[in-house]
């Protein structure tokens, strides 16, 4: 499978200027190609092909005075910009056909976009120098902060600038079956929530870090300062970067938490079961901020690709499975319960159950995993004895225990 490894870049002044030129040229070619296709569509003409657009908007445009500065950047960057437009159209039409979720029509890019990116393929002859720098055509050798080694030789590298002004190198590498982990007999079901980020069927509860809530005070302060700056001023630009950096720290901390937890779960268990939550629907409720702060979709996506990478199984169960209504001990459905009910008693077997652990066990059982439900029990509930069992029998006469006359 293909994986993406990202590393922080630290370009100097001239290199940042060269990257800005590359971002701008790629954006101009993308917009010119989009304009040509939309003009042809409005006129009812033939949809221009990528090869024709490449010849017209790159090769021929470099010879004109209006677009002569396109020659200052690598041609591969401009070609990849056209491929990005093809991908955008393909995703749009596949969404109309029902092959994937609906996507909007391709839109024009602007230099004010919070994210700028260019891509270099092997044809661009980029390389990693013996000193550990990233050598890019017409940009130079950029310093890289290597946090880990690449598992194989990368085929493509993208240079990304985010809203906080940080630069990243994103490598695409191929991984093989040599990364498959040894088999283990452990299986687990996961119930995702807000009070506890995840509750496992073995009784483990992982507290929700609530990164956004913890940083909310600082975010409000920086956002308030931004709102007071005059539009178009340099001070407003500085304040905007401070807000973006504050949000980036929250996103980075959440992503690191997801990576560590998902890796631990995948390494310890052979099969993992999760519930297919309706995150979009929950994000339209009063719990929207907490739902976005938890980041369930990103976490499940990490579980999915790591399970495929390491030879594990990830099973999703339907979102309408009544995991919180069924007793994991006897299997009797006890009906829906308010969210404030965290411990409930089964009316059939009279066992007190922890709502979250019981749901995690039911998630695993619904996925066909053989898990024990012993950890779902909070404490054994007293079973009322029948009247005829409340005493001893002597000579056929029932006598209540404890009140026998001496």
PDB file of N, CA and C in Angstrom, residues 9 38 92 97 105 221 223:
ATOM      1  N   UNK A   9       9.927  21.287   6.925  1.00  0.00           N
ATOM      2  CA  UNK A   9      10.941  21.936   6.102  1.00  0.00           C
ATOM      3  C   UNK A   9      11.274  23.301   6.691  1.00  0.00           C
ATOM      4  N   UNK A  38     -14.214  25.429 -18.707  1.00  0.00           N
ATOM      5  CA  UNK A  38     -15.536  25.981 -18.446  1.00  0.00           C
ATOM      6  C   UNK A  38     -16.033  26.798 -19.637  1.00  0.00           C
ATOM      7  N   UNK A  92     -15.683  14.946  -9.055  1.00  0.00           N
ATOM      8  CA  UNK A  92     -16.993  15.575  -9.209  1.00  0.00           C
ATOM      9  C   UNK A  92     -17.944  14.672  -9.985  1.00  0.00           C
ATOM     10  N   UNK A  97     -22.308  10.185 -10.226  1.00  0.00           N
ATOM     11  CA  UNK A  97     -22.679   8.813 -10.572  1.00  0.00           C
ATOM     12  C   UNK A  97     -22.894   7.923  -9.359  1.00  0.00           C
ATOM     13  N   UNK A 105     -18.145  21.246  -7.677  1.00  0.00           N
ATOM     14  CA  UNK A 105     -17.461  21.466  -8.956  1.00  0.00           C
ATOM     15  C   UNK A 105     -16.103  22.105  -8.691  1.00  0.00           C
ATOM     16  N   UNK A 221      -8.764  34.683  22.847  1.00  0.00           N
ATOM     17  CA  UNK A 221      -7.963  35.893  23.001  1.00  0.00           C
ATOM     18  C   UNK A 221      -7.315  36.297  21.683  1.00  0.00           C
ATOM     19  N   UNK A 223      -8.256  35.422  18.646  1.00  0.00           N
ATOM     20  CA  UNK A 223      -9.295  35.781  17.686  1.00  0.00           C
ATOM     21  C   UNK A 223      -9.839  37.183  17.970  1.00  0.00           C
TER      22      UNK A 223
END
